[in-house]
Amino acid sequence: MWSHLIGRRDVLILDTETTGLHKNSEIVDLAIVDTTGRTVMDVPVMPQGYIPAGAAKVHGLTKPRLKALGARPWPDHHKAFLSAIRSAAVVCVYNLAFDMRMLEQTMGRYGLDDEGVLDQVSELCIMLDYARWRRIPHPWRRGDYKWHTLDQAYRHECGRAAQTHRALGDCGMVLDLMRTVSAKDASGQTG
């Protein structure tokens, strides 16, 4: 399913960690790797707003921790982010709708936009692709498949736990998942 995307420098995997799930949430950690495994971008981001305890419990990032990591606000990373995305033929994200919303919200806080870059690149939601590949009927959305968290998909396909809830670690999990599913797909196995 994803074998044509593996081992390419122009296919990127993006992940974010955020202050939450809400309309005012923003990015606190961003990573991009290519499908050769090379890290393209790995930056902690100092948010304007506060980091709720629930979010910090998930990813371990508090404002003092971000300060210790040398985090800078989004505008300091914006041009590098756009440059990285401009180089891509495809951007893969485990939960594409969520991460794209968080990118837009974070940029919007500073009056920035993507300058049309995201419209010029092909985007792929690995979570939805995986749900279609795994083919477990959704319990209440008739005709749809069940969505799996990255941790659930990774444990099922790769047979081990690895989620760190940090952006770079999650990018690595997505790449491992893509490689494992591609190998299973090539051998005729399904989820």
Short mmCIF file of N, CA and C in Angstrom, two decimals:
data_model
loop_
_atom_site.label_atom_id
_atom_site.label_comp_id
_atom_site.label_asym_id
_atom_site.label_seq_id
_atom_site.Cartn_x
_atom_site.Cartn_y
_atom_site.Cartn_z
N MET A 1 0.81 -1.19 0.00
CA MET A 1 0.00 0.00 0.00
C MET A 1 0.86 1.26 0.00
N TRP A 2 1.89 1.29 0.82
CA TRP A 2 2.76 2.47 0.88
C TRP A 2 4.15 2.19 0.34
N SER A 3 4.38 1.04 -0.25
CA SER A 3 5.74 0.67 -0.65
C SER A 3 6.36 1.68 -1.61
N HIS A 4 5.56 2.31 -2.46
CA HIS A 4 6.09 3.31 -3.40
C HIS A 4 6.51 4.61 -2.70
N LEU A 5 6.16 4.75 -1.43
CA LEU A 5 6.50 5.96 -0.67
C LEU A 5 7.72 5.77 0.23
N ILE A 6 8.13 4.53 0.44
CA ILE A 6 9.22 4.22 1.37
C ILE A 6 10.57 4.48 0.70
N GLY A 7 11.52 5.01 1.48
CA GLY A 7 12.89 5.20 0.99
C GLY A 7 13.07 6.43 0.11
N ARG A 8 12.18 7.39 0.24
CA ARG A 8 12.24 8.59 -0.60
C ARG A 8 12.47 9.85 0.25
N ARG A 9 13.36 10.69 -0.25
CA ARG A 9 13.64 11.94 0.46
C ARG A 9 12.55 12.99 0.21
N ASP A 10 11.73 12.80 -0.82
CA ASP A 10 10.68 13.77 -1.11
C ASP A 10 9.32 13.35 -0.54
N VAL A 11 9.30 12.29 0.25
CA VAL A 11 8.08 11.89 0.96
C VAL A 11 8.36 12.11 2.44
N LEU A 12 7.58 13.01 3.03
CA LEU A 12 7.80 13.42 4.41
C LEU A 12 6.71 12.90 5.32
N ILE A 13 7.10 12.63 6.56
CA ILE A 13 6.17 12.27 7.62
C ILE A 13 6.22 13.40 8.64
N LEU A 14 5.06 13.94 8.98
CA LEU A 14 4.98 15.07 9.89
C LEU A 14 4.18 14.68 11.11
N ASP A 15 4.60 15.19 12.28
CA ASP A 15 3.83 14.98 13.50
C ASP A 15 3.97 16.22 14.38
N THR A 16 2.91 16.48 15.16
CA THR A 16 2.94 17.58 16.11
C THR A 16 2.48 17.08 17.48
N GLU A 17 2.92 17.78 18.50
CA GLU A 17 2.34 17.67 19.84
C GLU A 17 1.80 19.05 20.14
N THR A 18 0.69 19.11 20.90
CA THR A 18 -0.01 20.37 21.06
C THR A 18 -0.41 20.64 22.51
N THR A 19 -0.95 21.84 22.72
CA THR A 19 -1.45 22.20 24.04
C THR A 19 -2.82 21.60 24.31
N GLY A 20 -3.39 20.93 23.35
CA GLY A 20 -4.69 20.30 23.53
C GLY A 20 -5.37 20.03 22.21
N LEU A 21 -6.68 19.87 22.27
CA LEU A 21 -7.46 19.49 21.10
C LEU A 21 -8.44 20.58 20.68
N HIS A 22 -8.38 21.73 21.29
CA HIS A 22 -9.41 22.75 21.14
C HIS A 22 -9.09 23.80 20.08
N LYS A 23 -10.03 24.72 19.88
CA LYS A 23 -9.88 25.78 18.86
C LYS A 23 -8.76 26.75 19.18
N ASN A 24 -8.35 26.83 20.43
CA ASN A 24 -7.26 27.74 20.79
C ASN A 24 -5.95 26.99 21.07
N SER A 25 -5.93 25.69 20.83
CA SER A 25 -4.71 24.89 21.07
C SER A 25 -3.66 25.22 20.02
N GLU A 26 -2.40 25.01 20.38
CA GLU A 26 -1.30 25.31 19.48
C GLU A 26 -0.19 24.28 19.61
N ILE A 27 0.71 24.31 18.67
CA ILE A 27 1.81 23.34 18.59
C ILE A 27 2.89 23.65 19.63
N VAL A 28 3.38 22.58 20.29
CA VAL A 28 4.52 22.71 21.21
C VAL A 28 5.70 21.85 20.77
N ASP A 29 5.50 21.00 19.77
CA ASP A 29 6.57 20.11 19.30
C ASP A 29 6.23 19.74 17.86
N LEU A 30 7.20 19.87 16.96
CA LEU A 30 6.99 19.57 15.54
C LEU A 30 8.18 18.77 15.04
N ALA A 31 7.90 17.71 14.31
CA ALA A 31 8.97 16.93 13.69
C ALA A 31 8.55 16.53 12.29
N ILE A 32 9.55 16.45 11.43
CA ILE A 32 9.37 15.97 10.06
C ILE A 32 10.54 15.06 9.76
N VAL A 33 10.24 13.87 9.26
CA VAL A 33 11.28 12.95 8.77
C VAL A 33 10.92 12.57 7.34
N ASP A 34 11.91 12.17 6.57
CA ASP A 34 11.57 11.62 5.26
C ASP A 34 11.50 10.11 5.38
N THR A 35 11.06 9.43 4.34
CA THR A 35 10.85 7.98 4.47
C THR A 35 12.12 7.17 4.26
N THR A 36 13.27 7.85 4.22
CA THR A 36 14.54 7.14 4.37
C THR A 36 14.91 7.04 5.84
N GLY A 37 14.19 7.83 6.68
CA GLY A 37 14.46 7.88 8.11
C GLY A 37 15.25 9.11 8.53
N ARG A 38 15.60 9.97 7.59
CA ARG A 38 16.38 11.18 7.88
C ARG A 38 15.48 12.22 8.55
N THR A 39 15.98 12.82 9.63
CA THR A 39 15.25 13.89 10.30
C THR A 39 15.42 15.18 9.50
N VAL A 40 14.31 15.76 9.10
CA VAL A 40 14.29 17.00 8.34
C VAL A 40 14.12 18.19 9.29
N MET A 41 13.28 18.01 10.31
CA MET A 41 13.00 19.08 11.27
C MET A 41 12.58 18.44 12.58
N ASP A 42 13.09 18.96 13.69
CA ASP A 42 12.73 18.48 15.02
C ASP A 42 12.87 19.66 15.96
N VAL A 43 11.75 20.34 16.25
CA VAL A 43 11.83 21.56 17.04
C VAL A 43 10.76 21.62 18.13
N PRO A 44 11.20 21.97 19.34
CA PRO A 44 10.21 22.32 20.36
C PRO A 44 9.73 23.74 20.06
N VAL A 45 8.46 24.01 20.34
CA VAL A 45 7.88 25.31 20.02
C VAL A 45 7.27 25.90 21.30
N MET A 46 7.69 27.11 21.64
CA MET A 46 7.13 27.78 22.82
C MET A 46 5.78 28.37 22.46
N PRO A 47 4.70 27.91 23.08
CA PRO A 47 3.37 28.43 22.75
C PRO A 47 3.14 29.80 23.38
N GLN A 48 2.18 30.54 22.80
CA GLN A 48 1.76 31.81 23.41
C GLN A 48 0.95 31.54 24.67
N GLY A 49 0.02 30.59 24.56
CA GLY A 49 -0.88 30.29 25.67
C GLY A 49 -0.26 29.30 26.65
N TYR A 50 -1.07 28.91 27.61
CA TYR A 50 -0.59 27.97 28.62
C TYR A 50 -0.70 26.53 28.11
N ILE A 51 -0.02 25.63 28.79
CA ILE A 51 -0.09 24.20 28.47
C ILE A 51 -0.87 23.53 29.59
N PRO A 52 -2.09 23.08 29.32
CA PRO A 52 -2.89 22.42 30.37
C PRO A 52 -2.18 21.18 30.91
N ALA A 53 -2.43 20.89 32.17
CA ALA A 53 -1.79 19.74 32.83
C ALA A 53 -2.08 18.45 32.09
N GLY A 54 -3.30 18.31 31.55
CA GLY A 54 -3.65 17.08 30.83
C GLY A 54 -2.79 16.87 29.59
N ALA A 55 -2.54 17.94 28.86
CA ALA A 55 -1.69 17.84 27.67
C ALA A 55 -0.25 17.56 28.07
N ALA A 56 0.24 18.26 29.09
CA ALA A 56 1.62 18.05 29.56
C ALA A 56 1.83 16.62 30.04
N LYS A 57 0.79 16.04 30.63
CA LYS A 57 0.88 14.66 31.11
C LYS A 57 1.09 13.69 29.94
N VAL A 58 0.51 14.01 28.78
CA VAL A 58 0.63 13.15 27.60
C VAL A 58 2.03 13.22 27.01
N HIS A 59 2.52 14.44 26.73
CA HIS A 59 3.80 14.57 26.02
C HIS A 59 4.97 15.01 26.90
N GLY A 60 4.70 15.35 28.14
CA GLY A 60 5.77 15.72 29.06
C GLY A 60 6.34 17.12 28.85
N LEU A 61 5.67 17.94 28.05
CA LEU A 61 6.19 19.26 27.76
C LEU A 61 5.45 20.33 28.55
N THR A 62 6.18 21.02 29.39
CA THR A 62 5.68 22.16 30.14
C THR A 62 6.47 23.37 29.66
N LYS A 63 6.05 24.56 30.04
CA LYS A 63 6.81 25.75 29.62
C LYS A 63 8.24 25.71 30.17
N PRO A 64 8.47 25.33 31.44
CA PRO A 64 9.86 25.23 31.91
C PRO A 64 10.67 24.18 31.12
N ARG A 65 10.05 23.06 30.81
CA ARG A 65 10.75 22.02 30.03
C ARG A 65 11.07 22.53 28.63
N LEU A 66 10.11 23.21 27.99
CA LEU A 66 10.35 23.78 26.66
C LEU A 66 11.46 24.81 26.71
N LYS A 67 11.47 25.64 27.75
CA LYS A 67 12.54 26.65 27.90
C LYS A 67 13.90 25.96 28.00
N ALA A 68 13.96 24.88 28.79
CA ALA A 68 15.21 24.13 28.94
C ALA A 68 15.65 23.50 27.61
N LEU A 69 14.68 23.18 26.75
CA LEU A 69 14.99 22.60 25.43
C LEU A 69 15.33 23.67 24.39
N GLY A 70 15.27 24.93 24.80
CA GLY A 70 15.57 26.02 23.87
C GLY A 70 14.45 26.35 22.91
N ALA A 71 13.22 26.05 23.31
CA ALA A 71 12.06 26.30 22.44
C ALA A 71 11.93 27.78 22.12
N ARG A 72 11.57 28.04 20.88
CA ARG A 72 11.29 29.40 20.42
C ARG A 72 9.86 29.44 19.88
N PRO A 73 9.26 30.61 19.78
CA PRO A 73 7.88 30.68 19.27
C PRO A 73 7.79 30.31 17.80
N TRP A 74 6.57 29.99 17.37
CA TRP A 74 6.34 29.52 16.01
C TRP A 74 6.97 30.40 14.93
N PRO A 75 6.86 31.73 14.98
CA PRO A 75 7.44 32.52 13.89
C PRO A 75 8.92 32.24 13.63
N ASP A 76 9.66 31.82 14.64
CA ASP A 76 11.07 31.49 14.46
C ASP A 76 11.27 30.22 13.64
N HIS A 77 10.24 29.39 13.53
CA HIS A 77 10.33 28.12 12.80
C HIS A 77 9.56 28.15 11.48
N HIS A 78 8.76 29.18 11.28
CA HIS A 78 7.81 29.22 10.17
C HIS A 78 8.48 29.05 8.80
N LYS A 79 9.51 29.82 8.53
CA LYS A 79 10.17 29.74 7.21
C LYS A 79 10.82 28.38 6.99
N ALA A 80 11.45 27.83 8.01
CA ALA A 80 12.06 26.50 7.88
C ALA A 80 11.00 25.44 7.62
N PHE A 81 9.86 25.57 8.29
CA PHE A 81 8.75 24.64 8.07
C PHE A 81 8.27 24.71 6.63
N LEU A 82 8.03 25.92 6.13
CA LEU A 82 7.55 26.07 4.75
C LEU A 82 8.58 25.54 3.76
N SER A 83 9.85 25.79 4.02
CA SER A 83 10.92 25.30 3.14
C SER A 83 10.93 23.78 3.10
N ALA A 84 10.78 23.14 4.25
CA ALA A 84 10.77 21.67 4.31
C ALA A 84 9.58 21.11 3.54
N ILE A 85 8.42 21.70 3.72
CA ILE A 85 7.21 21.21 3.05
C ILE A 85 7.29 21.45 1.55
N ARG A 86 7.86 22.59 1.15
CA ARG A 86 8.02 22.89 -0.29
C ARG A 86 8.81 21.80 -1.01
N SER A 87 9.72 21.15 -0.32
CA SER A 87 10.58 20.14 -0.94
C SER A 87 9.88 18.80 -1.13
N ALA A 88 8.67 18.68 -0.61
CA ALA A 88 7.99 17.38 -0.60
C ALA A 88 7.09 17.15 -1.80
N ALA A 89 7.04 15.90 -2.23
CA ALA A 89 6.03 15.47 -3.21
C ALA A 89 4.77 15.03 -2.45
N VAL A 90 4.98 14.40 -1.28
CA VAL A 90 3.88 13.91 -0.46
C VAL A 90 4.23 14.17 1.01
N VAL A 91 3.22 14.60 1.77
CA VAL A 91 3.36 14.73 3.22
C VAL A 91 2.40 13.75 3.86
N CYS A 92 2.94 12.81 4.64
CA CYS A 92 2.16 11.78 5.33
C CYS A 92 1.99 12.19 6.79
N VAL A 93 0.77 12.08 7.29
CA VAL A 93 0.48 12.43 8.68
C VAL A 93 -0.45 11.36 9.22
N TYR A 94 -0.22 10.92 10.46
CA TYR A 94 -1.08 9.86 10.98
C TYR A 94 -2.52 10.31 11.14
N ASN A 95 -2.76 11.48 11.67
CA ASN A 95 -4.13 12.01 11.75
C ASN A 95 -4.10 13.37 11.06
N LEU A 96 -4.16 13.34 9.76
CA LEU A 96 -3.96 14.52 8.92
C LEU A 96 -4.86 15.69 9.30
N ALA A 97 -6.14 15.46 9.47
CA ALA A 97 -7.07 16.56 9.76
C ALA A 97 -6.67 17.29 11.04
N PHE A 98 -6.29 16.55 12.06
CA PHE A 98 -5.90 17.17 13.34
C PHE A 98 -4.63 18.00 13.19
N ASP A 99 -3.59 17.41 12.64
CA ASP A 99 -2.32 18.14 12.54
C ASP A 99 -2.42 19.35 11.63
N MET A 100 -3.17 19.25 10.54
CA MET A 100 -3.34 20.41 9.66
C MET A 100 -4.11 21.52 10.38
N ARG A 101 -5.11 21.14 11.16
CA ARG A 101 -5.85 22.14 11.93
C ARG A 101 -4.94 22.82 12.94
N MET A 102 -4.08 22.05 13.61
CA MET A 102 -3.17 22.63 14.59
C MET A 102 -2.14 23.56 13.93
N LEU A 103 -1.67 23.18 12.74
CA LEU A 103 -0.75 24.06 12.01
C LEU A 103 -1.45 25.37 11.65
N GLU A 104 -2.66 25.29 11.14
CA GLU A 104 -3.40 26.51 10.77
C GLU A 104 -3.67 27.38 11.99
N GLN A 105 -4.08 26.77 13.10
CA GLN A 105 -4.35 27.53 14.32
C GLN A 105 -3.10 28.22 14.83
N THR A 106 -1.99 27.49 14.83
CA THR A 106 -0.74 28.05 15.35
C THR A 106 -0.27 29.19 14.46
N MET A 107 -0.29 28.99 13.14
CA MET A 107 0.09 30.07 12.24
C MET A 107 -0.83 31.27 12.41
N GLY A 108 -2.12 31.00 12.55
CA GLY A 108 -3.10 32.07 12.68
C GLY A 108 -2.89 32.93 13.92
N ARG A 109 -2.40 32.34 14.99
CA ARG A 109 -2.12 33.11 16.22
C ARG A 109 -1.14 34.25 15.95
N TYR A 110 -0.27 34.05 14.97
CA TYR A 110 0.77 35.03 14.68
C TYR A 110 0.50 35.79 13.38
N GLY A 111 -0.68 35.60 12.81
CA GLY A 111 -1.01 36.28 11.57
C GLY A 111 -0.23 35.76 10.38
N LEU A 112 0.20 34.49 10.45
CA LEU A 112 0.96 33.87 9.38
C LEU A 112 0.07 32.87 8.64
N ASP A 113 0.46 32.55 7.42
CA ASP A 113 -0.23 31.47 6.72
C ASP A 113 0.80 30.61 6.01
N ASP A 114 0.32 29.60 5.32
CA ASP A 114 1.24 28.66 4.67
C ASP A 114 1.68 29.11 3.28
N GLU A 115 1.28 30.31 2.87
CA GLU A 115 1.67 30.88 1.57
C GLU A 115 1.31 29.95 0.41
N GLY A 116 0.27 29.15 0.59
CA GLY A 116 -0.17 28.23 -0.45
C GLY A 116 0.65 26.96 -0.57
N VAL A 117 1.65 26.80 0.29
CA VAL A 117 2.55 25.64 0.22
C VAL A 117 1.79 24.33 0.43
N LEU A 118 0.90 24.30 1.41
CA LEU A 118 0.17 23.05 1.68
C LEU A 118 -0.80 22.69 0.56
N ASP A 119 -1.22 23.68 -0.21
CA ASP A 119 -2.09 23.39 -1.37
C ASP A 119 -1.31 22.78 -2.52
N GLN A 120 0.00 22.96 -2.52
CA GLN A 120 0.83 22.49 -3.64
C GLN A 120 1.40 21.10 -3.43
N VAL A 121 1.22 20.56 -2.24
CA VAL A 121 1.79 19.24 -1.93
C VAL A 121 0.65 18.25 -1.72
N SER A 122 0.89 17.02 -2.10
CA SER A 122 -0.08 15.96 -1.88
C SER A 122 -0.01 15.54 -0.40
N GLU A 123 -1.16 15.45 0.24
CA GLU A 123 -1.21 15.06 1.65
C GLU A 123 -1.87 13.69 1.77
N LEU A 124 -1.38 12.88 2.70
CA LEU A 124 -1.89 11.52 2.87
C LEU A 124 -2.13 11.26 4.35
N CYS A 125 -3.35 10.82 4.69
CA CYS A 125 -3.67 10.47 6.06
C CYS A 125 -3.39 8.98 6.26
N ILE A 126 -2.32 8.68 6.96
CA ILE A 126 -1.92 7.29 7.21
C ILE A 126 -2.97 6.58 8.07
N MET A 127 -3.60 7.30 9.01
CA MET A 127 -4.63 6.69 9.86
C MET A 127 -5.81 6.17 9.03
N LEU A 128 -6.29 6.97 8.09
CA LEU A 128 -7.42 6.54 7.26
C LEU A 128 -7.02 5.42 6.31
N ASP A 129 -5.82 5.52 5.73
CA ASP A 129 -5.32 4.44 4.87
C ASP A 129 -5.23 3.13 5.66
N TYR A 130 -4.69 3.23 6.88
CA TYR A 130 -4.54 2.04 7.70
C TYR A 130 -5.91 1.43 8.05
N ALA A 131 -6.88 2.28 8.36
CA ALA A 131 -8.23 1.79 8.67
C ALA A 131 -8.81 1.01 7.49
N ARG A 132 -8.62 1.54 6.28
CA ARG A 132 -9.11 0.84 5.07
C ARG A 132 -8.36 -0.47 4.86
N TRP A 133 -7.07 -0.49 5.13
CA TRP A 133 -6.27 -1.69 4.95
C TRP A 133 -6.66 -2.76 5.98
N ARG A 134 -6.86 -2.32 7.21
CA ARG A 134 -7.18 -3.25 8.30
C ARG A 134 -8.61 -3.80 8.17
N ARG A 135 -9.52 -3.01 7.63
CA ARG A 135 -10.89 -3.43 7.31
C ARG A 135 -11.74 -3.91 8.49
N ILE A 136 -11.63 -3.28 9.62
CA ILE A 136 -12.52 -3.60 10.74
C ILE A 136 -13.70 -2.63 10.66
N PRO A 137 -14.90 -3.15 10.51
CA PRO A 137 -16.07 -2.27 10.38
C PRO A 137 -16.20 -1.33 11.58
N HIS A 138 -16.55 -0.10 11.28
CA HIS A 138 -16.78 0.87 12.35
C HIS A 138 -18.04 0.47 13.10
N PRO A 139 -18.04 0.56 14.43
CA PRO A 139 -19.19 0.09 15.20
C PRO A 139 -20.49 0.86 14.95
N TRP A 140 -20.42 2.12 14.52
CA TRP A 140 -21.66 2.85 14.28
C TRP A 140 -21.68 3.69 13.01
N ARG A 141 -20.57 3.89 12.35
CA ARG A 141 -20.57 4.61 11.06
C ARG A 141 -20.67 3.58 9.95
N ARG A 142 -21.86 3.30 9.53
CA ARG A 142 -22.13 2.25 8.54
C ARG A 142 -21.32 2.50 7.26
N GLY A 143 -20.67 1.47 6.77
CA GLY A 143 -19.89 1.56 5.55
C GLY A 143 -18.50 2.14 5.74
N ASP A 144 -18.12 2.43 6.98
CA ASP A 144 -16.81 3.02 7.27
C ASP A 144 -16.01 2.02 8.10
N TYR A 145 -14.71 2.26 8.19
CA TYR A 145 -13.84 1.40 8.98
C TYR A 145 -13.42 2.07 10.27
N LYS A 146 -13.13 1.27 11.27
CA LYS A 146 -12.70 1.75 12.58
C LYS A 146 -11.34 2.44 12.47
N TRP A 147 -11.23 3.58 13.11
CA TRP A 147 -9.96 4.29 13.19
C TRP A 147 -9.19 3.76 14.39
N HIS A 148 -7.88 3.63 14.25
CA HIS A 148 -7.02 3.14 15.31
C HIS A 148 -6.05 4.24 15.69
N THR A 149 -5.75 4.37 16.97
CA THR A 149 -4.71 5.31 17.37
C THR A 149 -3.38 4.82 16.82
N LEU A 150 -2.41 5.69 16.76
CA LEU A 150 -1.09 5.28 16.30
C LEU A 150 -0.54 4.17 17.19
N ASP A 151 -0.73 4.30 18.49
CA ASP A 151 -0.24 3.28 19.41
C ASP A 151 -0.91 1.93 19.15
N GLN A 152 -2.23 1.93 18.93
CA GLN A 152 -2.94 0.68 18.65
C GLN A 152 -2.45 0.04 17.35
N ALA A 153 -2.32 0.84 16.31
CA ALA A 153 -1.86 0.32 15.01
C ALA A 153 -0.44 -0.22 15.13
N TYR A 154 0.41 0.52 15.80
CA TYR A 154 1.81 0.13 15.94
C TYR A 154 1.94 -1.18 16.73
N ARG A 155 1.22 -1.26 17.84
CA ARG A 155 1.27 -2.49 18.64
C ARG A 155 0.77 -3.70 17.82
N HIS A 156 -0.30 -3.50 17.07
CA HIS A 156 -0.88 -4.60 16.31
C HIS A 156 0.05 -5.05 15.19
N GLU A 157 0.61 -4.12 14.45
CA GLU A 157 1.43 -4.47 13.29
C GLU A 157 2.89 -4.75 13.63
N CYS A 158 3.44 -3.98 14.54
CA CYS A 158 4.87 -4.10 14.84
C CYS A 158 5.14 -4.94 16.08
N GLY A 159 4.08 -5.25 16.83
CA GLY A 159 4.20 -6.17 17.95
C GLY A 159 4.89 -5.64 19.18
N ARG A 160 5.00 -4.33 19.30
CA ARG A 160 5.64 -3.78 20.48
C ARG A 160 5.10 -2.37 20.74
N ALA A 161 5.33 -1.91 21.95
CA ALA A 161 4.91 -0.55 22.31
C ALA A 161 6.10 0.38 22.10
N ALA A 162 5.84 1.57 21.63
CA ALA A 162 6.94 2.51 21.43
C ALA A 162 6.53 3.97 21.53
N GLN A 163 5.28 4.27 21.76
CA GLN A 163 4.83 5.66 21.68
C GLN A 163 5.44 6.50 22.80
N THR A 164 6.07 7.56 22.37
CA THR A 164 6.70 8.49 23.30
C THR A 164 5.87 9.76 23.47
N HIS A 165 4.93 9.96 22.56
CA HIS A 165 4.14 11.19 22.49
C HIS A 165 5.03 12.41 22.37
N ARG A 166 6.13 12.24 21.69
CA ARG A 166 6.94 13.36 21.23
C ARG A 166 6.93 13.25 19.72
N ALA A 167 6.98 14.38 19.05
CA ALA A 167 6.77 14.41 17.60
C ALA A 167 7.77 13.54 16.84
N LEU A 168 9.05 13.62 17.18
CA LEU A 168 10.04 12.84 16.43
C LEU A 168 9.84 11.34 16.64
N GLY A 169 9.56 10.92 17.86
CA GLY A 169 9.31 9.51 18.13
C GLY A 169 8.09 9.00 17.38
N ASP A 170 7.04 9.82 17.33
CA ASP A 170 5.83 9.42 16.62
C ASP A 170 6.07 9.34 15.12
N CYS A 171 6.89 10.24 14.57
CA CYS A 171 7.25 10.13 13.14
C CYS A 171 7.95 8.80 12.87
N GLY A 172 8.83 8.41 13.77
CA GLY A 172 9.52 7.12 13.62
C GLY A 172 8.56 5.95 13.68
N MET A 173 7.56 6.04 14.54
CA MET A 173 6.55 4.98 14.62
C MET A 173 5.75 4.90 13.33
N VAL A 174 5.38 6.05 12.77
CA VAL A 174 4.63 6.05 11.51
C VAL A 174 5.47 5.41 10.41
N LEU A 175 6.75 5.75 10.34
CA LEU A 175 7.62 5.15 9.32
C LEU A 175 7.73 3.64 9.52
N ASP A 176 7.92 3.18 10.75
CA ASP A 176 7.97 1.73 11.03
C ASP A 176 6.66 1.05 10.64
N LEU A 177 5.55 1.69 10.96
CA LEU A 177 4.24 1.14 10.61
C LEU A 177 4.10 1.04 9.09
N MET A 178 4.50 2.09 8.38
CA MET A 178 4.41 2.07 6.92
C MET A 178 5.27 0.95 6.33
N ARG A 179 6.47 0.77 6.86
CA ARG A 179 7.36 -0.29 6.37
C ARG A 179 6.78 -1.67 6.66
N THR A 180 6.27 -1.87 7.87
CA THR A 180 5.73 -3.17 8.26
C THR A 180 4.50 -3.53 7.45
N VAL A 181 3.58 -2.57 7.31
CA VAL A 181 2.36 -2.83 6.54
C VAL A 181 2.70 -3.06 5.07
N SER A 182 3.66 -2.31 4.54
CA SER A 182 4.07 -2.51 3.14
C SER A 182 4.63 -3.91 2.93
N ALA A 183 5.43 -4.39 3.88
CA ALA A 183 5.99 -5.74 3.78
C ALA A 183 4.88 -6.80 3.86
N LYS A 184 3.93 -6.60 4.76
CA LYS A 184 2.80 -7.53 4.87
C LYS A 184 1.95 -7.51 3.62
N ASP A 185 1.72 -6.31 3.10
CA ASP A 185 0.92 -6.15 1.90
C ASP A 185 1.59 -6.86 0.70
N ALA A 186 2.90 -6.72 0.61
CA ALA A 186 3.64 -7.37 -0.48
C ALA A 186 3.58 -8.89 -0.41
N SER A 187 3.45 -9.42 0.82
CA SER A 187 3.39 -10.87 0.99
C SER A 187 1.96 -11.39 0.99
N GLY A 188 0.99 -10.48 0.76
CA GLY A 188 -0.41 -10.90 0.68
C GLY A 188 -1.14 -10.94 2.00
N GLN A 189 -0.51 -10.50 3.07
CA GLN A 189 -1.17 -10.47 4.37
C GLN A 189 -2.03 -9.22 4.48
N THR A 190 -3.04 -9.29 5.30
CA THR A 190 -3.83 -8.11 5.62
C THR A 190 -3.89 -7.97 7.13
N GLY A 191 -4.39 -6.83 7.57
CA GLY A 191 -4.45 -6.52 9.00
C GLY A 191 -5.21 -7.51 9.79
#
